[in-house]
PDB file of C-alpha atoms in Angstrom:
ATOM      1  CA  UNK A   1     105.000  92.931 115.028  1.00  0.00           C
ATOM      2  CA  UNK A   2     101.938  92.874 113.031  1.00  0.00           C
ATOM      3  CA  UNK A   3     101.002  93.200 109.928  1.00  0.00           C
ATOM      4  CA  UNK A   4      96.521  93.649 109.464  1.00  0.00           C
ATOM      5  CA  UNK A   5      96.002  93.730 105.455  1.00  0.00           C
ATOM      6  CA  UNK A   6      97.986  93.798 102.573  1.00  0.00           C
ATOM      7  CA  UNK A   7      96.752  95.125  98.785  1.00  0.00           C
ATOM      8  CA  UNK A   8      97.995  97.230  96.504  1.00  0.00           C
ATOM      9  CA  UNK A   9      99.331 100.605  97.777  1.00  0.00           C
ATOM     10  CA  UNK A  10     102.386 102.783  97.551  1.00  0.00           C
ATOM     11  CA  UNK A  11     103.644 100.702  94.672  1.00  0.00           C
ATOM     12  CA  UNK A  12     106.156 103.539  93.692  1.00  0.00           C
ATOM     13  CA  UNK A  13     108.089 102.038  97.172  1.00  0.00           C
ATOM     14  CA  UNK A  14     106.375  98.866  97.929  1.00  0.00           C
ATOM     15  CA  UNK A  15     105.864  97.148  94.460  1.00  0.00           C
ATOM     16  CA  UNK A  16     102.827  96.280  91.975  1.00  0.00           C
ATOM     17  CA  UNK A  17     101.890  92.101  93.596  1.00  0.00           C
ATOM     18  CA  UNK A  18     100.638  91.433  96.559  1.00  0.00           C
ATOM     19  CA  UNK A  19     103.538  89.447  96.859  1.00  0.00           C
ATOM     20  CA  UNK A  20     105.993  92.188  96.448  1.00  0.00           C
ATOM     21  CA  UNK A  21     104.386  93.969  99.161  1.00  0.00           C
ATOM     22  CA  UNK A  22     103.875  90.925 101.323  1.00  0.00           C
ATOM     23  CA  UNK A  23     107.680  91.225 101.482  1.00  0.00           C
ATOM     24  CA  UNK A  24     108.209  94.208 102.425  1.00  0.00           C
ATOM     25  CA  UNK A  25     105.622  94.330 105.146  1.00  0.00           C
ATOM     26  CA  UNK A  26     107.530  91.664 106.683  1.00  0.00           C
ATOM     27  CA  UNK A  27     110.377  93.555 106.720  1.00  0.00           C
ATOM     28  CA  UNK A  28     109.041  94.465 110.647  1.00  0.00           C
ATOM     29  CA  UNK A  29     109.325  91.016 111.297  1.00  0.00           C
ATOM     30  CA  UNK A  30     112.065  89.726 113.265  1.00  0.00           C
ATOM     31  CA  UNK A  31     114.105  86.538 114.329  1.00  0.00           C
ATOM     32  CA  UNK A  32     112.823  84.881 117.178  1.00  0.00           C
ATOM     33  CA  UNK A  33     110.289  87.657 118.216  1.00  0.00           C
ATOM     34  CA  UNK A  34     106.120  87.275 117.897  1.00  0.00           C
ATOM     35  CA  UNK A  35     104.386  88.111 114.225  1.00  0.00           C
ATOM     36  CA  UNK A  36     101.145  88.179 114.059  1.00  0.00           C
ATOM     37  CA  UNK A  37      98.988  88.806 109.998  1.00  0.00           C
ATOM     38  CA  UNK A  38      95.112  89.090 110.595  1.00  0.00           C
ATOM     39  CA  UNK A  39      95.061  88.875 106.624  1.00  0.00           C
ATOM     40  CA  UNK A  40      92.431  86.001 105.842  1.00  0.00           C
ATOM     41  CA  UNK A  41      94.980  85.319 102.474  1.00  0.00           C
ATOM     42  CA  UNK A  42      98.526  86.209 103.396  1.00  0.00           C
ATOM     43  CA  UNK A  43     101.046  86.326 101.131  1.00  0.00           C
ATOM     44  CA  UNK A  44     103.122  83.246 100.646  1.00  0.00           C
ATOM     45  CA  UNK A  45     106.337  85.868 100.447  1.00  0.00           C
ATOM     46  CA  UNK A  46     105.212  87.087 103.654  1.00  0.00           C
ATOM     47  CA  UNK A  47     105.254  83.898 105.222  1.00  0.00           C
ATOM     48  CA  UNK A  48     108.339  82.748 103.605  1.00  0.00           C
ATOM     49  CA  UNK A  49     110.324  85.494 104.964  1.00  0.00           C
ATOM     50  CA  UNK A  50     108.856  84.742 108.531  1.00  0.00           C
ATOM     51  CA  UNK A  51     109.863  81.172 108.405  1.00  0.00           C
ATOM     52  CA  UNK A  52     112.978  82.303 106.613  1.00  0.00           C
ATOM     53  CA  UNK A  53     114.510  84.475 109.455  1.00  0.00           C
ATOM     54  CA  UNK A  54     113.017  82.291 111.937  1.00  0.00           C
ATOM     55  CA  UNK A  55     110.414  84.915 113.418  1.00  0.00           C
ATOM     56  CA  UNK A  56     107.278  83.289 115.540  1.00  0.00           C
ATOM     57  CA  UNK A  57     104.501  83.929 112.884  1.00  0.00           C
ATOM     58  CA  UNK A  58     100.984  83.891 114.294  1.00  0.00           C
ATOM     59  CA  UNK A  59      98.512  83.437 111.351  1.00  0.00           C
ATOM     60  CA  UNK A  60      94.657  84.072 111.554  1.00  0.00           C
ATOM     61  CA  UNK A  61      92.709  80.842 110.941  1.00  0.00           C
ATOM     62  CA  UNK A  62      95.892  78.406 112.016  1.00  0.00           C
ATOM     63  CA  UNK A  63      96.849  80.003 115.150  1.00  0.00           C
ATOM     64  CA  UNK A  64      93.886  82.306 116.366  1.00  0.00           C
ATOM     65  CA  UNK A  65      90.475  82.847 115.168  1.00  0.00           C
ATOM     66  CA  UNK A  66      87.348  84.832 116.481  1.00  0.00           C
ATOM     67  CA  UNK A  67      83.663  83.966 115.969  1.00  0.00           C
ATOM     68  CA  UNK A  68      80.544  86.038 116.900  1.00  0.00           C
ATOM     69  CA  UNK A  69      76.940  86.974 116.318  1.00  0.00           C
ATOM     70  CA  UNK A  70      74.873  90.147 116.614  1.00  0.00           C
ATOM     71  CA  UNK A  71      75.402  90.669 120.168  1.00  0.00           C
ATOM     72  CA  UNK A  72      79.438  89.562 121.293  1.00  0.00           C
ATOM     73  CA  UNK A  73      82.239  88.112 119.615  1.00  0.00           C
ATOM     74  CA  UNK A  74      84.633  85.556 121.174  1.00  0.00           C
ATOM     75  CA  UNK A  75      88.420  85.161 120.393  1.00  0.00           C
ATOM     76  CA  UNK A  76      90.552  81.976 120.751  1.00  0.00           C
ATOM     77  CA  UNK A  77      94.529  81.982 120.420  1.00  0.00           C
ATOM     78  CA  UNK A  78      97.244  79.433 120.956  1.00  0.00           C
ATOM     79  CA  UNK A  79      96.201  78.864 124.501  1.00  0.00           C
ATOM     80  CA  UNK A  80      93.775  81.540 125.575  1.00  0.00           C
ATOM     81  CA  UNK A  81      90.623  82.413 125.053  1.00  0.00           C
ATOM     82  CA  UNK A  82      88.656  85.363 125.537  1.00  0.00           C
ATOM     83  CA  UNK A  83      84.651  84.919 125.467  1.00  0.00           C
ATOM     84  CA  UNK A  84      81.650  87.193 125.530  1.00  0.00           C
ATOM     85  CA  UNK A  85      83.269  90.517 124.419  1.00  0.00           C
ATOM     86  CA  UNK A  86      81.600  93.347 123.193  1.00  0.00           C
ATOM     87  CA  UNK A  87      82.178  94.967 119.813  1.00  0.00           C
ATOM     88  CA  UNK A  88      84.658  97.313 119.097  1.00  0.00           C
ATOM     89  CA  UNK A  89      83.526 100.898 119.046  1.00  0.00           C
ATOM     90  CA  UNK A  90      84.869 101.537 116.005  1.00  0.00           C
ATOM     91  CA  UNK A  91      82.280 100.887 112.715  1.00  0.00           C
ATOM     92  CA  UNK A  92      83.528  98.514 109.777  1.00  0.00           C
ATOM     93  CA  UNK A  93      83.633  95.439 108.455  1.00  0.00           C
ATOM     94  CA  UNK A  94      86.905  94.973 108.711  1.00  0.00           C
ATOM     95  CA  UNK A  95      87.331  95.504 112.769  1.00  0.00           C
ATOM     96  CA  UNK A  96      87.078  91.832 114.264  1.00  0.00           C
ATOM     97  CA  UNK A  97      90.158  91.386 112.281  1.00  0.00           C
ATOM     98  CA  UNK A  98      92.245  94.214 113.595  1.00  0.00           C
ATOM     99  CA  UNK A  99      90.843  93.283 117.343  1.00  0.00           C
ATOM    100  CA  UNK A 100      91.955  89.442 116.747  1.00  0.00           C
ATOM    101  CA  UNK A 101      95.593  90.721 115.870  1.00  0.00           C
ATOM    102  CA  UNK A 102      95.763  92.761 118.757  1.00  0.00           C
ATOM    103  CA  UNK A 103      94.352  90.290 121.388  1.00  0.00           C
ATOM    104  CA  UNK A 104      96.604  87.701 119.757  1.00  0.00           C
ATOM    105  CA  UNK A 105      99.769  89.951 120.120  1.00  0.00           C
ATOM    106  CA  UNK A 106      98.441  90.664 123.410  1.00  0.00           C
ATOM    107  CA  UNK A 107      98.475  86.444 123.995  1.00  0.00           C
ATOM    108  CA  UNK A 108     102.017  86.618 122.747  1.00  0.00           C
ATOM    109  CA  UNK A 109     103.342  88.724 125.406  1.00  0.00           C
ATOM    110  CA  UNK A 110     101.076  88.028 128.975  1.00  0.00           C
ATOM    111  CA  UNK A 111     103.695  86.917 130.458  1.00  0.00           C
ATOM    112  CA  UNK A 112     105.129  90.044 130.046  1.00  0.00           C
ATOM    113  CA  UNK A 113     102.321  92.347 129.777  1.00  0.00           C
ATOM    114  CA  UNK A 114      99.765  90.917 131.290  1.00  0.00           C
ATOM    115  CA  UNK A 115      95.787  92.969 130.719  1.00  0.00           C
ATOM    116  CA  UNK A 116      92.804  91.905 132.343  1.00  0.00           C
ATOM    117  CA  UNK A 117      89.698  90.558 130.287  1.00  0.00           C
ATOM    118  CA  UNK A 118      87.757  93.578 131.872  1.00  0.00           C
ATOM    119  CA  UNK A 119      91.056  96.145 130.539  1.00  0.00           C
ATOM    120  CA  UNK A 120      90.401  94.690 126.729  1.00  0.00           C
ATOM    121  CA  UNK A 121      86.206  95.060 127.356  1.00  0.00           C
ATOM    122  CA  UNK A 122      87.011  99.086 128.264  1.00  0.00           C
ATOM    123  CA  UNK A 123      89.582  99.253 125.575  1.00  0.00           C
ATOM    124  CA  UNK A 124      87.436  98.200 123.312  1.00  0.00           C
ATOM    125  CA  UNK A 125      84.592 100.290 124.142  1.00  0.00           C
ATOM    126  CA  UNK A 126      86.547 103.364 124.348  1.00  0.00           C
ATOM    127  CA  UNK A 127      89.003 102.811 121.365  1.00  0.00           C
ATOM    128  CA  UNK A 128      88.722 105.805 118.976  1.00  0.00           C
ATOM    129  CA  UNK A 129      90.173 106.493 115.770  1.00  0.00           C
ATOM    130  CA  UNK A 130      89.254 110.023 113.346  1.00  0.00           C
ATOM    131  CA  UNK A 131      88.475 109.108 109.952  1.00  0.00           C
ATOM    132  CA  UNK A 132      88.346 105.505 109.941  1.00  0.00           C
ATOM    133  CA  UNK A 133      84.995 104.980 108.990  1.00  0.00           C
ATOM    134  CA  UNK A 134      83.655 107.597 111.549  1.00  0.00           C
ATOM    135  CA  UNK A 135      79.817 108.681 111.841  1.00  0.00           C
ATOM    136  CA  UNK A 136      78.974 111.702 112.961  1.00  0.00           C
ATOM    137  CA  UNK A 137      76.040 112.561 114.595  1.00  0.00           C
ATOM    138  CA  UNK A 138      73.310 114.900 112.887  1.00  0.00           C
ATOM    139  CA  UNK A 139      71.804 115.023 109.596  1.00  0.00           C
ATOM    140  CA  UNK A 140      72.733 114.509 107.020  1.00  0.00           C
ATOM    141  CA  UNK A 141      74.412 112.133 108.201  1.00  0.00           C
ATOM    142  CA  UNK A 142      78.054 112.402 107.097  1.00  0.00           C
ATOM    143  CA  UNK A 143      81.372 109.889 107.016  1.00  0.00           C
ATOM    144  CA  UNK A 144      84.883 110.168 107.322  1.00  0.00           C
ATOM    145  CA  UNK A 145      86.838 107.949 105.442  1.00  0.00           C
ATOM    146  CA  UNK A 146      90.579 108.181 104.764  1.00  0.00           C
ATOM    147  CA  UNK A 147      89.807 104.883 101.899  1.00  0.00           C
ATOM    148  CA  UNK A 148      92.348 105.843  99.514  1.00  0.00           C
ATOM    149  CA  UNK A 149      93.326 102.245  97.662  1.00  0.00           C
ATOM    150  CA  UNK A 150      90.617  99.577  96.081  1.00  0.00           C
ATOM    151  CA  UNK A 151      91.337  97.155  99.027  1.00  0.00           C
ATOM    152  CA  UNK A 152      89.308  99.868 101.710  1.00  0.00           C
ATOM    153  CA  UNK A 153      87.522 101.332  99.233  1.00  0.00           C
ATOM    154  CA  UNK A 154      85.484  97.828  98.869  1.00  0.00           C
ATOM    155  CA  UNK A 155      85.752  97.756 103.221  1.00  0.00           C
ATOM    156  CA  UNK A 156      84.265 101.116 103.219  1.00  0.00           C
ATOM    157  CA  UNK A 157      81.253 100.448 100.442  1.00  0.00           C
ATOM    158  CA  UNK A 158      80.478  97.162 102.423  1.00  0.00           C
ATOM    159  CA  UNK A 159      80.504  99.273 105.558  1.00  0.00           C
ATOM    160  CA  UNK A 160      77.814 102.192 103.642  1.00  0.00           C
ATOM    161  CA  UNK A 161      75.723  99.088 102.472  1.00  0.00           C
ATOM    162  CA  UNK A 162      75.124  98.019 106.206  1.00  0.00           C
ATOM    163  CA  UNK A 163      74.255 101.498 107.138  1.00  0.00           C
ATOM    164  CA  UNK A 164      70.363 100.994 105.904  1.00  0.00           C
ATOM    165  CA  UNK A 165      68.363 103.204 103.324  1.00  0.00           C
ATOM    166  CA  UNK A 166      69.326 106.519 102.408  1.00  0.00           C
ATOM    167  CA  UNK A 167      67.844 108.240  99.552  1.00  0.00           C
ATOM    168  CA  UNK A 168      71.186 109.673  98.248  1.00  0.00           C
ATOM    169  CA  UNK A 169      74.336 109.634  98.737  1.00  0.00           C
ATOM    170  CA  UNK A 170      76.709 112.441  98.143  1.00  0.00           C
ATOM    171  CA  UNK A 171      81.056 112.077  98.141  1.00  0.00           C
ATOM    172  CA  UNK A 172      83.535 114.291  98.734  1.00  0.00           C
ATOM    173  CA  UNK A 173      86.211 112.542  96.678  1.00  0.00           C
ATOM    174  CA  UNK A 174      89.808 113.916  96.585  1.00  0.00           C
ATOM    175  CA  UNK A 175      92.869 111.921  95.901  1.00  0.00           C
ATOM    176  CA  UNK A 176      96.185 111.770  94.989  1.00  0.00           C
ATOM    177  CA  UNK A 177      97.450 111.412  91.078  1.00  0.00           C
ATOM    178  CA  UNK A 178      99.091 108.164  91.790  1.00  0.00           C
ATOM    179  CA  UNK A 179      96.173 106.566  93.865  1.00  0.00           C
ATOM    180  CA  UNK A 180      94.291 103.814  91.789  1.00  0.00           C
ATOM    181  CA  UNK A 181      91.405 105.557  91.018  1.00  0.00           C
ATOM    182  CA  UNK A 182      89.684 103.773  88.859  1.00  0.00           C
ATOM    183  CA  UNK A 183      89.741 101.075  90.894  1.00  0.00           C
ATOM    184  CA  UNK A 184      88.222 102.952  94.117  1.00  0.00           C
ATOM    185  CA  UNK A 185      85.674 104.695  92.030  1.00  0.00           C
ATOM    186  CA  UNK A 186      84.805 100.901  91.097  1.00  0.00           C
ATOM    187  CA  UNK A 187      84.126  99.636  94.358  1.00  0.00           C
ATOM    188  CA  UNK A 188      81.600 102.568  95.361  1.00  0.00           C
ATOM    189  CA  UNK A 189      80.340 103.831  91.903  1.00  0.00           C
ATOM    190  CA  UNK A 190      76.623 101.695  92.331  1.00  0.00           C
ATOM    191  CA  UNK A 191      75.994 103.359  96.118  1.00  0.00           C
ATOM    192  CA  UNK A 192      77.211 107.169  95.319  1.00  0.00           C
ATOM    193  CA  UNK A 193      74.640 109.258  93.333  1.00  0.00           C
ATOM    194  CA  UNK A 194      76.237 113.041  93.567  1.00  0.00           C
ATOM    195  CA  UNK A 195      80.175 113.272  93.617  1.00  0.00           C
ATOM    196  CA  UNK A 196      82.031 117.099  94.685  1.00  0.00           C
ATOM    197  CA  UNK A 197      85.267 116.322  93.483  1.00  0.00           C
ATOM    198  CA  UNK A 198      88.170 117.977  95.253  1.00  0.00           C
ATOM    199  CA  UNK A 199      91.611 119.285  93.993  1.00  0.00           C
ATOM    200  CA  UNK A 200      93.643 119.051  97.155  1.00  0.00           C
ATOM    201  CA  UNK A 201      96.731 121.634  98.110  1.00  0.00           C
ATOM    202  CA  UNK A 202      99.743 118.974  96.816  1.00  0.00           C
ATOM    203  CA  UNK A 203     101.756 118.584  93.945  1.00  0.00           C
ATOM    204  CA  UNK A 204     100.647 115.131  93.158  1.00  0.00           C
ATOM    205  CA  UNK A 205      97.172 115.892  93.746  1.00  0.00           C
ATOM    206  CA  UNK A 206      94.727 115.265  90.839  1.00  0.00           C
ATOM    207  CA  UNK A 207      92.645 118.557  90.339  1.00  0.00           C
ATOM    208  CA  UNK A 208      88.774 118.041  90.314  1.00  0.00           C
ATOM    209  CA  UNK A 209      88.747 117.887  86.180  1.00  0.00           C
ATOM    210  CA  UNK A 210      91.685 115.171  86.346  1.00  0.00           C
ATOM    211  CA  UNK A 211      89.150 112.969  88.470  1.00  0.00           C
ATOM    212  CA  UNK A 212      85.982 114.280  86.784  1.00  0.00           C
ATOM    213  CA  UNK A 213      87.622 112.105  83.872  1.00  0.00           C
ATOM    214  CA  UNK A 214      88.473 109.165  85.731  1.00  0.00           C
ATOM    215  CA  UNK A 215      85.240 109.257  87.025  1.00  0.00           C
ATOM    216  CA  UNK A 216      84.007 108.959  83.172  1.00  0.00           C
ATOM    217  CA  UNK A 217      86.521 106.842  82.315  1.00  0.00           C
ATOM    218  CA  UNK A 218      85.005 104.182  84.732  1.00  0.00           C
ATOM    219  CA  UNK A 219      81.985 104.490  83.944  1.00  0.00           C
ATOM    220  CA  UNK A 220      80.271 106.669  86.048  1.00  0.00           C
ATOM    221  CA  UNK A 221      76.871 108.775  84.444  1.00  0.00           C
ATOM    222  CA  UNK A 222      75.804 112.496  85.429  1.00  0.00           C
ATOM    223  CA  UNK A 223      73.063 113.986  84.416  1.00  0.00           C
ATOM    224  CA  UNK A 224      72.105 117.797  83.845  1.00  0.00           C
ATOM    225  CA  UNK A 225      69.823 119.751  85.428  1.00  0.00           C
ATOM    226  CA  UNK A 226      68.595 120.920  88.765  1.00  0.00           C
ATOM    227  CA  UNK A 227      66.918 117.733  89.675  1.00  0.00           C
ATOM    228  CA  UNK A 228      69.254 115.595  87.844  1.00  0.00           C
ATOM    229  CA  UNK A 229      68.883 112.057  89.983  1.00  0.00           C
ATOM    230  CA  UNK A 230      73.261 112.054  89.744  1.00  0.00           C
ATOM    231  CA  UNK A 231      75.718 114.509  89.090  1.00  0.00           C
ATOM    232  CA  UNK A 232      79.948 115.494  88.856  1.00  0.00           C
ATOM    233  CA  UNK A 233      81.311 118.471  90.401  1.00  0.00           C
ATOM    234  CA  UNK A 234      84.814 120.202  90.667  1.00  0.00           C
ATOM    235  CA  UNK A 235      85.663 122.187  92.972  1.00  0.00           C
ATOM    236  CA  UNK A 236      89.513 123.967  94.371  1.00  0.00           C
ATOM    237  CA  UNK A 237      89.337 122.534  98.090  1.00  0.00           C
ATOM    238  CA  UNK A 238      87.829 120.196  99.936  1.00  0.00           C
ATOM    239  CA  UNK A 239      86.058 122.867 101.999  1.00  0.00           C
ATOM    240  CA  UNK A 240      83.828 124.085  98.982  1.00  0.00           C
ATOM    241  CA  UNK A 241      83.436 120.228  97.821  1.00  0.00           C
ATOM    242  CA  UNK A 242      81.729 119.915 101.043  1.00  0.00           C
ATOM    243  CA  UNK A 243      80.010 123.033 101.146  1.00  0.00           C
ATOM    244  CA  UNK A 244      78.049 122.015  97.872  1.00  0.00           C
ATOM    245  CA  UNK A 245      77.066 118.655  99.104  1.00  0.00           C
ATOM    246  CA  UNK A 246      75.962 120.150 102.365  1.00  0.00           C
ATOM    247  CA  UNK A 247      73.868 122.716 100.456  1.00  0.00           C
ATOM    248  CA  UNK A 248      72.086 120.106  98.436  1.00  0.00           C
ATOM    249  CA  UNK A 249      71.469 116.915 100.703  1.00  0.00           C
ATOM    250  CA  UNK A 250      68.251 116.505 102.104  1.00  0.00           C
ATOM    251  CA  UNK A 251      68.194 115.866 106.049  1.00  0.00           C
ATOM    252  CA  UNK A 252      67.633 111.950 105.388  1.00  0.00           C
ATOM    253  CA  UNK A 253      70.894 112.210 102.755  1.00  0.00           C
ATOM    254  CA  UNK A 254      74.614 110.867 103.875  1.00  0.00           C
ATOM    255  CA  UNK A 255      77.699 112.627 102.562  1.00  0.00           C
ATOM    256  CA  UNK A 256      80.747 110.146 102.622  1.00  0.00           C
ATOM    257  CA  UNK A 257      84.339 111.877 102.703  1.00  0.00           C
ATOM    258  CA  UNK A 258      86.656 109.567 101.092  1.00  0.00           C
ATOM    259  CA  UNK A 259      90.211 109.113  99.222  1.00  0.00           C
ATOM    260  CA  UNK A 260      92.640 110.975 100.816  1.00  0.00           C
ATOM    261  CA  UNK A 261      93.844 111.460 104.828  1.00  0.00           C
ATOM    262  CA  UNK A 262      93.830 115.605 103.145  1.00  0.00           C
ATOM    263  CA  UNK A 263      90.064 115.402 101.765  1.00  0.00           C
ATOM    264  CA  UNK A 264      88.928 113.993 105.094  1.00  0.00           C
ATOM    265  CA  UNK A 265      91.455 116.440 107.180  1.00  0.00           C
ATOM    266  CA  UNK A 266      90.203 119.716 104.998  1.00  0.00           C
ATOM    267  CA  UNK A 267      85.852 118.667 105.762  1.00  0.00           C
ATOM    268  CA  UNK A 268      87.241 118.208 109.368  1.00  0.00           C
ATOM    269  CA  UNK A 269      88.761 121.597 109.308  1.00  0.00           C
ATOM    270  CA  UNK A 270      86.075 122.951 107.579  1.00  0.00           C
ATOM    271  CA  UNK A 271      83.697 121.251 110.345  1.00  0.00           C
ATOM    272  CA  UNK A 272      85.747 123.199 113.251  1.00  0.00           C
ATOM    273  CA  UNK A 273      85.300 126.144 111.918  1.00  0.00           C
ATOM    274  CA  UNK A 274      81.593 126.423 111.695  1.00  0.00           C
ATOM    275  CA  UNK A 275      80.836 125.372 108.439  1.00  0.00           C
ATOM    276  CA  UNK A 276      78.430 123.156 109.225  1.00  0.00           C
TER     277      UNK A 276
END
């Protein structure tokens, strides 16, 4: 089993700590069997409940660690290492992390499952994933995101930081009613200049003027005008959200498609059809 991050999410099931939560992540854990956390600050409840029901818990930092520069990144485990690999093909800050808990699960079982170094270099290299963090090609450039709690909300403004200069940046931002919004908006605030704020087709949804007003709330400015340096929107779908930001970006622009997996799925629908 492994468990990558843990932060505040579903707290309606999960709870409101990072200890709660800790918890009940490790409820995948189980006696006698491999768990692996890649979280640089587990939870003492989730390692508690490891040693508690006697499961084999693989931590990063105590029992496997990577390091790397620009060019390759190097893994070490219990008793194997894995040198000179290239980096994985998906963007983010956050991936060396994920890798590490899969080559170290991987460690865990060789004996059963054994994959050559040259198997993890091609999975690696052809791993792919829609809407984590994913680039595509053209211009404006635009990002998919499914960021929909603080915790990858800060991964994903870290990732748009190391992206280089762009003179705007325009959102898509739709999320649910229950999300922490403030606390996304708060991570990515300083690097979004235009937002096209999305109602999205579910119950719990927050319509475009529920978020236009957490937007305020956290302290967000707009301006009025045509050339208005930052600006709020509302608009019914995600489609027409995008549609706007499209129309108004400049070819050196980004658009970033964030805070829900239905605001990133309705701008890839959208995308399919011809929009764009």
């Amino acid at each position: 089993s492994i468990v990558t991050s843990v932060d505040i999410d579903h707290i309606e099931y999960l709870g409101d700590t990072r200890e709660k939560i800790g918890f009940e992540k490790a409820g995948i854990f189980r006696a006698g069997k491999t768990a692996v956390c890649s979280d640089p600050v587990p939870p003492q409840s989730l390692i508690d409940h490891a040693n508690a029901i006697g499961a084999d818990l693989w931590l990063l930092g105590r029992d496997f660690n990577y390091t790397g520069d620009k060019q390759q990144w190097n893994y070490g485990g219990r008793g194997q290492r894995r040198n000179a690999l290239g980096y994985p093909s998906l963007r983010g800050a956050n991936q060396l992390l994920n890798a590490s808990a899969a080559l170290a699960a991987l460690e865990a079982l060789r004996d059963r499952l054994p994959v050559s170094a040259q198997e993890v270099r091609s999975g690696f290299v052809m791993m792919d994933l829609p809407g984590r963090f994913q680039v595509l090609p053209g211009q404006p450039l635009v990002i998919l995101d499914v960021a929909h709690n603080p915790h990858a909300a800060a991964t994903l403004a870290q990732n748009l930081d190391n992206m280089g200069f762009h003179p705007y940046t325009y959102a898509v931002f739709g999320a649910m009613l229950d999300k922490d919004i403030e606390g996304i908006v708060a991570q990515l605030k300083t690097r979004i200049d235009h937002w096209c704020l999305t109602a999205l087709p579910l119950p719990r949804a927050a319509s475009g003027e529920q978020l236009k007003e957490r937007l305020l709330e956290a302290g967000v400015h707009a301006e009025q005008g045509a050339d208005a340096q930052s600006s709020i929107l509302s608009f019914d779908s995600p489609e027409l959200a995008y549609a706007n930001a499209l129309s108004r970006a400049g070819e050196n622009d980004r658009i970033v498609v964030f805070g829900s997996f239905l605001t990133v799925a309705g701008v890839m629908a959208a995308r399919k059809s011809g929009f764009h």
